[in-house]
PDB file of C-alpha atoms and ligand atoms in Angstrom:
ATOM      1  CA  MET A   1      21.807  -0.973  26.196  1.00  0.00           C
ATOM      2  CA  PHE A   2      23.689  -4.179  25.242  1.00  0.00           C
ATOM      3  CA  LYS A   3      26.678  -2.177  24.009  1.00  0.00           C
ATOM      4  CA  THR A   4      29.224  -4.453  25.610  1.00  0.00           C
ATOM      5  CA  GLY A   5      27.449  -7.754  25.028  1.00  0.00           C
ATOM      6  CA  GLY A   6      25.478  -9.986  27.343  1.00  0.00           C
ATOM      7  CA  LEU A   7      22.568  -8.986  29.495  1.00  0.00           C
ATOM      8  CA  LEU A   8      23.209  -8.003  33.105  1.00  0.00           C
ATOM      9  CA  VAL A   9      20.270  -7.869  35.526  1.00  0.00           C
ATOM     10  CA  SER A  10      20.513  -7.129  39.243  1.00  0.00           C
ATOM     11  CA  LEU A  11      18.088  -7.421  42.133  1.00  0.00           C
ATOM     12  CA  GLU A  12      18.450  -4.977  44.995  1.00  0.00           C
ATOM     13  CA  GLY A  13      16.723  -3.967  48.215  1.00  0.00           C
ATOM     14  CA  ILE A  14      17.032  -4.207  51.975  1.00  0.00           C
ATOM     15  CA  ASP A  15      17.360  -7.550  53.766  1.00  0.00           C
ATOM     16  CA  GLY A  16      14.068  -9.373  53.887  1.00  0.00           C
ATOM     17  CA  CYS A  17      12.470  -7.490  50.960  1.00  0.00           C
ATOM     18  CA  GLY A  18      12.256 -10.700  48.925  1.00  0.00           C
ATOM     19  CA  LYS A  19      15.248 -10.623  46.551  1.00  0.00           C
ATOM     20  CA  SER A  20      16.224 -14.277  46.910  1.00  0.00           C
ATOM     21  CA  THR A  21      12.597 -15.332  46.517  1.00  0.00           C
ATOM     22  CA  GLN A  22      12.245 -13.410  43.242  1.00  0.00           C
ATOM     23  CA  PHE A  23      15.687 -14.613  42.175  1.00  0.00           C
ATOM     24  CA  GLU A  24      14.508 -18.223  42.492  1.00  0.00           C
ATOM     25  CA  LEU A  25      11.269 -17.520  40.617  1.00  0.00           C
ATOM     26  CA  LEU A  26      13.212 -15.780  37.876  1.00  0.00           C
ATOM     27  CA  GLN A  27      15.651 -18.658  37.477  1.00  0.00           C
ATOM     28  CA  ALA A  28      12.756 -21.098  37.249  1.00  0.00           C
ATOM     29  CA  ARG A  29      11.039 -18.983  34.571  1.00  0.00           C
ATOM     30  CA  LEU A  30      14.217 -18.637  32.510  1.00  0.00           C
ATOM     31  CA  ALA A  31      14.895 -22.375  32.745  1.00  0.00           C
ATOM     32  CA  GLU A  32      11.304 -23.088  31.684  1.00  0.00           C
ATOM     33  CA  LYS A  33      11.734 -20.830  28.641  1.00  0.00           C
ATOM     34  CA  GLY A  34      15.111 -22.317  27.764  1.00  0.00           C
ATOM     35  CA  ILE A  35      16.910 -19.010  28.143  1.00  0.00           C
ATOM     36  CA  PRO A  36      20.548 -19.581  29.161  1.00  0.00           C
ATOM     37  CA  PHE A  37      21.757 -17.628  32.173  1.00  0.00           C
ATOM     38  CA  ILE A  38      24.128 -17.697  35.077  1.00  0.00           C
ATOM     39  CA  ALA A  39      23.126 -16.580  38.559  1.00  0.00           C
ATOM     40  CA  VAL A  40      25.462 -15.102  41.170  1.00  0.00           C
ATOM     41  CA  ARG A  41      25.006 -13.683  44.635  1.00  0.00           C
ATOM     42  CA  GLU A  42      26.955 -10.978  46.374  1.00  0.00           C
ATOM     43  CA  PRO A  43      29.117 -11.089  48.301  1.00  0.00           C
ATOM     44  CA  GLY A  44      30.305 -14.473  47.066  1.00  0.00           C
ATOM     45  CA  GLY A  45      30.220 -16.456  43.864  1.00  0.00           C
ATOM     46  CA  THR A  46      33.957 -17.196  43.887  1.00  0.00           C
ATOM     47  CA  ALA A  47      36.100 -19.081  46.397  1.00  0.00           C
ATOM     48  CA  VAL A  48      37.600 -15.865  47.776  1.00  0.00           C
ATOM     49  CA  GLY A  49      34.224 -14.144  47.613  1.00  0.00           C
ATOM     50  CA  GLU A  50      32.565 -16.821  49.738  1.00  0.00           C
ATOM     51  CA  GLY A  51      35.413 -16.455  52.271  1.00  0.00           C
ATOM     52  CA  ILE A  52      34.860 -12.695  52.355  1.00  0.00           C
ATOM     53  CA  ARG A  53      31.123 -13.290  52.798  1.00  0.00           C
ATOM     54  CA  LYS A  54      31.840 -15.303  55.953  1.00  0.00           C
ATOM     55  CA  VAL A  55      34.003 -12.492  57.341  1.00  0.00           C
ATOM     56  CA  LEU A  56      31.318  -9.904  56.593  1.00  0.00           C
ATOM     57  CA  LEU A  57      28.514 -11.854  58.226  1.00  0.00           C
ATOM     58  CA  GLN A  58      30.467 -12.870  61.377  1.00  0.00           C
ATOM     59  CA  THR A  59      28.802 -11.383  64.435  1.00  0.00           C
ATOM     60  CA  SER A  60      32.066 -11.400  66.407  1.00  0.00           C
ATOM     61  CA  TYR A  61      33.889  -8.895  64.163  1.00  0.00           C
ATOM     62  CA  SER A  62      33.508  -5.194  64.463  1.00  0.00           C
ATOM     63  CA  LEU A  63      34.528  -3.651  61.145  1.00  0.00           C
ATOM     64  CA  THR A  64      34.890  -0.027  60.172  1.00  0.00           C
ATOM     65  CA  THR A  65      32.555   0.988  57.351  1.00  0.00           C
ATOM     66  CA  GLU A  66      35.615   1.609  55.156  1.00  0.00           C
ATOM     67  CA  ALA A  67      36.950  -1.914  55.712  1.00  0.00           C
ATOM     68  CA  GLU A  68      33.499  -3.359  55.177  1.00  0.00           C
ATOM     69  CA  MET A  69      33.097  -1.489  51.890  1.00  0.00           C
ATOM     70  CA  LEU A  70      36.540  -2.539  50.655  1.00  0.00           C
ATOM     71  CA  LEU A  71      35.805  -6.181  51.463  1.00  0.00           C
ATOM     72  CA  TYR A  72      32.618  -5.994  49.409  1.00  0.00           C
ATOM     73  CA  LEU A  73      34.570  -4.400  46.582  1.00  0.00           C
ATOM     74  CA  ALA A  74      37.275  -7.072  46.805  1.00  0.00           C
ATOM     75  CA  ALA A  75      34.621  -9.786  46.488  1.00  0.00           C
ATOM     76  CA  ARG A  76      33.039  -7.886  43.581  1.00  0.00           C
ATOM     77  CA  ALA A  77      36.396  -7.487  41.829  1.00  0.00           C
ATOM     78  CA  GLU A  78      36.871 -11.260  41.896  1.00  0.00           C
ATOM     79  CA  LEU A  79      33.333 -11.961  40.793  1.00  0.00           C
ATOM     80  CA  CYS A  80      33.486  -9.477  37.903  1.00  0.00           C
ATOM     81  CA  LYS A  81      36.890 -10.553  36.604  1.00  0.00           C
ATOM     82  CA  GLN A  82      36.316 -14.287  36.988  1.00  0.00           C
ATOM     83  CA  ILE A  83      32.647 -14.725  36.195  1.00  0.00           C
ATOM     84  CA  ILE A  84      30.454 -11.753  35.309  1.00  0.00           C
ATOM     85  CA  LEU A  85      32.530  -9.996  32.651  1.00  0.00           C
ATOM     86  CA  PRO A  86      33.696 -13.178  30.843  1.00  0.00           C
ATOM     87  CA  SER A  87      30.087 -14.464  30.811  1.00  0.00           C
ATOM     88  CA  LEU A  88      28.822 -11.181  29.381  1.00  0.00           C
ATOM     89  CA  ARG A  89      31.534 -11.251  26.727  1.00  0.00           C
ATOM     90  CA  GLU A  90      30.210 -14.655  25.713  1.00  0.00           C
ATOM     91  CA  GLY A  91      26.789 -13.043  25.300  1.00  0.00           C
ATOM     92  CA  LYS A  92      25.246 -14.736  28.343  1.00  0.00           C
ATOM     93  CA  MET A  93      22.578 -13.383  30.604  1.00  0.00           C
ATOM     94  CA  VAL A  94      23.861 -12.795  34.142  1.00  0.00           C
ATOM     95  CA  LEU A  95      21.560 -12.401  37.152  1.00  0.00           C
ATOM     96  CA  CYS A  96      22.933 -10.840  40.326  1.00  0.00           C
ATOM     97  CA  ASP A  97      21.350 -11.070  43.760  1.00  0.00           C
ATOM     98  CA  ARG A  98      22.807  -7.700  44.885  1.00  0.00           C
ATOM     99  CA  PHE A  99      25.433  -5.725  42.953  1.00  0.00           C
ATOM    100  CA  ILE A 100      26.900  -2.201  42.793  1.00  0.00           C
ATOM    101  CA  ASP A 101      23.848  -0.397  44.194  1.00  0.00           C
ATOM    102  CA  SER A 102      24.043  -2.325  47.471  1.00  0.00           C
ATOM    103  CA  THR A 103      27.332  -0.561  48.210  1.00  0.00           C
ATOM    104  CA  GLN A 104      25.844   2.845  47.436  1.00  0.00           C
ATOM    105  CA  ALA A 105      22.797   2.128  49.592  1.00  0.00           C
ATOM    106  CA  TYR A 106      24.485   0.417  52.578  1.00  0.00           C
ATOM    107  CA  GLN A 107      27.971   1.850  52.947  1.00  0.00           C
ATOM    108  CA  GLY A 108      27.163   5.127  51.172  1.00  0.00           C
ATOM    109  CA  TYR A 109      23.704   6.288  52.237  1.00  0.00           C
ATOM    110  CA  GLY A 110      23.553   3.976  55.291  1.00  0.00           C
ATOM    111  CA  GLY A 111      27.142   4.182  56.498  1.00  0.00           C
ATOM    112  CA  GLY A 112      27.972   7.721  55.397  1.00  0.00           C
ATOM    113  CA  LEU A 113      30.911   6.944  53.107  1.00  0.00           C
ATOM    114  CA  ASP A 114      31.653   9.234  50.182  1.00  0.00           C
ATOM    115  CA  LEU A 115      29.291   8.247  47.372  1.00  0.00           C
ATOM    116  CA  ARG A 116      31.755   9.372  44.691  1.00  0.00           C
ATOM    117  CA  TRP A 117      34.473   7.169  46.187  1.00  0.00           C
ATOM    118  CA  ILE A 118      32.164   4.165  46.066  1.00  0.00           C
ATOM    119  CA  LYS A 119      31.097   4.973  42.519  1.00  0.00           C
ATOM    120  CA  GLN A 120      34.710   5.236  41.420  1.00  0.00           C
ATOM    121  CA  LEU A 121      35.669   1.899  43.004  1.00  0.00           C
ATOM    122  CA  ASN A 122      32.592   0.233  41.532  1.00  0.00           C
ATOM    123  CA  TRP A 123      33.581   1.588  38.147  1.00  0.00           C
ATOM    124  CA  GLN A 124      37.107   0.196  38.499  1.00  0.00           C
ATOM    125  CA  VAL A 125      36.091  -3.317  39.521  1.00  0.00           C
ATOM    126  CA  THR A 126      33.240  -3.658  37.019  1.00  0.00           C
ATOM    127  CA  GLY A 127      35.172  -2.169  34.116  1.00  0.00           C
ATOM    128  CA  GLY A 128      32.397   0.418  33.936  1.00  0.00           C
ATOM    129  CA  ARG A 129      29.813  -2.221  32.968  1.00  0.00           C
ATOM    130  CA  LEU A 130      26.532  -1.129  34.537  1.00  0.00           C
ATOM    131  CA  PRO A 131      23.577  -3.505  34.744  1.00  0.00           C
ATOM    132  CA  ASP A 132      21.192  -3.264  31.792  1.00  0.00           C
ATOM    133  CA  LEU A 133      18.310  -3.454  34.224  1.00  0.00           C
ATOM    134  CA  THR A 134      18.140  -3.241  38.020  1.00  0.00           C
ATOM    135  CA  PHE A 135      15.086  -4.019  40.119  1.00  0.00           C
ATOM    136  CA  ILE A 136      14.849  -2.418  43.522  1.00  0.00           C
ATOM    137  CA  LEU A 137      12.336  -4.269  45.649  1.00  0.00           C
ATOM    138  CA  ASN A 138      11.004  -1.523  47.828  1.00  0.00           C
ATOM    139  CA  LEU A 139       9.646  -2.503  51.233  1.00  0.00           C
ATOM    140  CA  SER A 140       9.354  -0.665  54.538  1.00  0.00           C
ATOM    141  CA  VAL A 141      12.015  -1.462  57.120  1.00  0.00           C
ATOM    142  CA  GLU A 142       9.325  -2.715  59.498  1.00  0.00           C
ATOM    143  CA  LYS A 143       7.788  -5.138  56.992  1.00  0.00           C
ATOM    144  CA  ALA A 144      11.220  -6.404  55.963  1.00  0.00           C
ATOM    145  CA  ALA A 145      12.146  -7.046  59.627  1.00  0.00           C
ATOM    146  CA  GLU A 146       8.870  -8.927  60.071  1.00  0.00           C
ATOM    147  CA  ARG A 147       9.686 -11.125  57.057  1.00  0.00           C
ATOM    148  CA  ARG A 148      13.223 -11.809  58.266  1.00  0.00           C
ATOM    149  CA  GLY A 149      12.092 -13.066  61.635  1.00  0.00           C
ATOM    150  CA  SER A 150      14.392 -13.057  64.646  1.00  0.00           C
ATOM    151  CA  SER A 151      17.788 -14.549  63.756  1.00  0.00           C
ATOM    152  CA  LEU A 152      19.955 -11.619  62.727  1.00  0.00           C
ATOM    153  CA  ASP A 153      23.521 -11.592  61.399  1.00  0.00           C
ATOM    154  CA  ARG A 154      26.067  -8.827  62.026  1.00  0.00           C
ATOM    155  CA  LEU A 155      24.721  -6.599  59.283  1.00  0.00           C
ATOM    156  CA  GLU A 156      21.075  -7.040  60.165  1.00  0.00           C
ATOM    157  CA  MET A 157      21.611  -6.143  63.821  1.00  0.00           C
ATOM    158  CA  ARG A 158      22.132  -2.479  63.085  1.00  0.00           C
ATOM    159  CA  ASP A 159      19.582   0.038  64.230  1.00  0.00           C
ATOM    160  CA  LEU A 160      16.379   0.915  62.492  1.00  0.00           C
ATOM    161  CA  SER A 161      17.569   4.359  61.408  1.00  0.00           C
ATOM    162  CA  TYR A 162      20.484   2.759  59.534  1.00  0.00           C
ATOM    163  CA  HIS A 163      18.110   0.471  57.650  1.00  0.00           C
ATOM    164  CA  ARG A 164      15.830   3.433  56.885  1.00  0.00           C
ATOM    165  CA  ARG A 165      18.757   5.344  55.388  1.00  0.00           C
ATOM    166  CA  VAL A 166      19.598   2.301  53.277  1.00  0.00           C
ATOM    167  CA  GLN A 167      16.012   1.948  52.048  1.00  0.00           C
ATOM    168  CA  GLN A 168      15.782   5.655  51.227  1.00  0.00           C
ATOM    169  CA  GLY A 169      19.248   5.465  49.656  1.00  0.00           C
ATOM    170  CA  TYR A 170      18.028   2.853  47.216  1.00  0.00           C
ATOM    171  CA  LEU A 171      15.229   5.201  46.159  1.00  0.00           C
ATOM    172  CA  LYS A 172      17.762   7.983  45.627  1.00  0.00           C
ATOM    173  CA  VAL A 173      19.811   5.681  43.380  1.00  0.00           C
ATOM    174  CA  ALA A 174      16.625   4.951  41.419  1.00  0.00           C
ATOM    175  CA  ARG A 175      15.880   8.651  40.991  1.00  0.00           C
ATOM    176  CA  GLN A 176      19.396   9.273  39.692  1.00  0.00           C
ATOM    177  CA  GLU A 177      19.261   6.515  37.082  1.00  0.00           C
ATOM    178  CA  PRO A 178      15.639   6.029  36.060  1.00  0.00           C
ATOM    179  CA  GLU A 179      16.571   4.500  32.704  1.00  0.00           C
ATOM    180  CA  ARG A 180      18.399   1.618  34.404  1.00  0.00           C
ATOM    181  CA  VAL A 181      16.541   1.184  37.686  1.00  0.00           C
ATOM    182  CA  GLU A 182      12.953  -0.009  38.210  1.00  0.00           C
ATOM    183  CA  VAL A 183      11.450   0.311  41.672  1.00  0.00           C
ATOM    184  CA  LEU A 184       8.887  -2.398  42.434  1.00  0.00           C
ATOM    185  CA  ASP A 185       6.469  -2.431  45.355  1.00  0.00           C
ATOM    186  CA  ALA A 186       7.704  -5.491  47.255  1.00  0.00           C
ATOM    187  CA  ALA A 187       4.749  -5.514  49.679  1.00  0.00           C
ATOM    188  CA  MET A 188       2.807  -7.558  47.118  1.00  0.00           C
ATOM    189  CA  ALA A 189       2.402 -11.320  47.378  1.00  0.00           C
ATOM    190  CA  LYS A 190       5.437 -13.006  45.842  1.00  0.00           C
ATOM    191  CA  ASP A 191       3.670 -14.351  42.746  1.00  0.00           C
ATOM    192  CA  ASN A 192       2.091 -10.978  41.974  1.00  0.00           C
ATOM    193  CA  LEU A 193       5.426  -9.275  42.454  1.00  0.00           C
ATOM    194  CA  PHE A 194       7.035 -11.741  40.093  1.00  0.00           C
ATOM    195  CA  THR A 195       4.345 -11.065  37.464  1.00  0.00           C
ATOM    196  CA  VAL A 196       5.242  -7.367  37.583  1.00  0.00           C
ATOM    197  CA  LEU A 197       8.982  -8.070  37.518  1.00  0.00           C
ATOM    198  CA  TRP A 198       8.649 -10.430  34.562  1.00  0.00           C
ATOM    199  CA  SER A 199       6.466  -7.966  32.641  1.00  0.00           C
ATOM    200  CA  LYS A 200       9.317  -5.445  32.860  1.00  0.00           C
ATOM    201  CA  LEU A 201      12.104  -7.907  32.126  1.00  0.00           C
ATOM    202  CA  GLN A 202      10.516  -9.906  29.313  1.00  0.00           C
ATOM    203  CA  PRO A 203      10.606  -7.097  26.708  1.00  0.00           C
ATOM    204  CA  VAL A 204      14.252  -6.440  27.531  1.00  0.00           C
ATOM    205  CA  ILE A 205      15.146 -10.106  27.024  1.00  0.00           C
ATOM    206  CA  GLU A 206      13.141 -10.175  23.789  1.00  0.00           C
ATOM    207  CA  MET A 207      14.940  -7.103  22.528  1.00  0.00           C
ATOM    208  CA  TYR A 208      18.279  -8.630  23.428  1.00  0.00           C
ATOM    209  CA  TYR A 209      17.614 -11.866  21.569  1.00  0.00           C
ATOM    210  CA  LYS A 210      16.131 -10.027  18.597  1.00  0.00           C
ATOM    211  CA  MET A 211      19.361  -8.076  18.375  1.00  0.00           C
ATOM    212  CA  ARG A 212      21.411 -11.275  18.542  1.00  0.00           C
ATOM    213  CA  SER A 213      18.915 -13.170  16.390  1.00  0.00           C
ATOM    214  CA  ASP A 214      20.320 -16.543  17.425  1.00  0.00           C
ATOM    215  CA  HIS A 215      17.670 -17.680  19.866  1.00  0.00           C
ATOM    216  CA  ASP A 216      13.927 -18.109  19.407  1.00  0.00           C
ATOM    217  CA  PHE A 217      12.296 -16.520  22.391  1.00  0.00           C
ATOM    218  CA  GLN A 218       8.820 -17.804  23.172  1.00  0.00           C
TER     219      GLN A 218
HETATM  220  N1  ADP B 301       6.252 -11.118  48.495  1.00  0.00           N
HETATM  221  C1  ADP B 301       6.409 -11.701  49.698  1.00  0.00           C
HETATM  222  N2  ADP B 301       5.415 -11.673  50.610  1.00  0.00           N
HETATM  223  C2  ADP B 301       5.586 -12.231  51.823  1.00  0.00           C
HETATM  224  N3  ADP B 301       6.705 -12.838  52.243  1.00  0.00           N
HETATM  225  C3  ADP B 301       7.737 -12.903  51.377  1.00  0.00           C
HETATM  226  C4  ADP B 301       7.643 -12.332  50.062  1.00  0.00           C
HETATM  227  N4  ADP B 301       8.833 -12.527  49.437  1.00  0.00           N
HETATM  228  C5  ADP B 301       9.612 -13.187  50.306  1.00  0.00           C
HETATM  229  N5  ADP B 301       8.970 -13.424  51.472  1.00  0.00           N
HETATM  230  C6  ADP B 301       9.510 -14.089  52.670  1.00  0.00           C
HETATM  231  O1  ADP B 301      10.309 -13.121  53.338  1.00  0.00           O
HETATM  232  C7  ADP B 301      11.510 -13.682  53.832  1.00  0.00           C
HETATM  233  C8  ADP B 301      12.696 -12.948  53.198  1.00  0.00           C
HETATM  234  O2  ADP B 301      12.701 -13.176  51.787  1.00  0.00           O
HETATM  235  P1  ADP B 301      14.052 -13.285  50.969  1.00  0.00           P
HETATM  236  O3  ADP B 301      13.662 -13.599  49.569  1.00  0.00           O
HETATM  237  O4  ADP B 301      15.026 -14.178  51.637  1.00  0.00           O
HETATM  238  O5  ADP B 301      14.552 -11.763  51.079  1.00  0.00           O
HETATM  239  P2  ADP B 301      16.021 -11.149  50.788  1.00  0.00           P
HETATM  240  O6  ADP B 301      16.749 -12.127  49.900  1.00  0.00           O
HETATM  241  O7  ADP B 301      15.721  -9.857  50.107  1.00  0.00           O
HETATM  242  O8  ADP B 301      16.651 -10.945  52.121  1.00  0.00           O
HETATM  243  C9  ADP B 301      11.465 -15.176  53.462  1.00  0.00           C
HETATM  244  O9  ADP B 301      11.001 -15.871  54.564  1.00  0.00           O
HETATM  245  C10 ADP B 301      10.472 -15.228  52.319  1.00  0.00           C
HETATM  246  O10 ADP B 301       9.804 -16.457  52.251  1.00  0.00           O
HETATM  247 MG1   MG B 302      18.637 -12.978  50.054  1.00  0.00          MG
END
């Protein structure tokens, strides 16, 4: 951990599981503690990335899974080169609302693309920098749909079996990399879920700052 500098934390899970909610709570907690960080969301975070996000969420386009995956990777390439990797090199903490595992779960396990191909492309665009810690917010497809309500974008309109494959795919990713990935039960109330998330993240942040010894963590 921390070999390449900085601290990279990602939040993952199916749409409606509560990522953005926890992301907000996390940013508030870090701000309260005076811990510097930058927060990015995928796809997006750069001018080109936000343009790609619009293309991906348009209901009028029908994209092949390959094209969809490559658009996500293009957005990620920009985000990594322009923001994530330079910030990590400066020793900053970077929070990502979705990152590499979304591609494995959605286009790989959900869409049936070759998982090794995705892994290889992820490796290329991230320079091989894996997150130090990834939280997968695990929630049933039915509960997530309930939370999302009725207005669905292009990606959310897919059938239930697709979303189930994605949700199960996330759990497979977690089983493959247990040292990096923490699965949290996202069915909890948001404040309780955040308490669990913070209890896992806090020691990692403490360890990071102890190693750098240039910031008093309280
Ligand atoms: N723990 C929770 N319990 C109940 N509802 C939640 C919880 N977390 C988030 N929500 C609600 O569910 C919906 C989706 O949450 P959101 O954070 O946007 O999910 P995501 O970013 O993963 O798609 C929002 O309306 C949000 O207020
Ligand atoms: Mg969100």
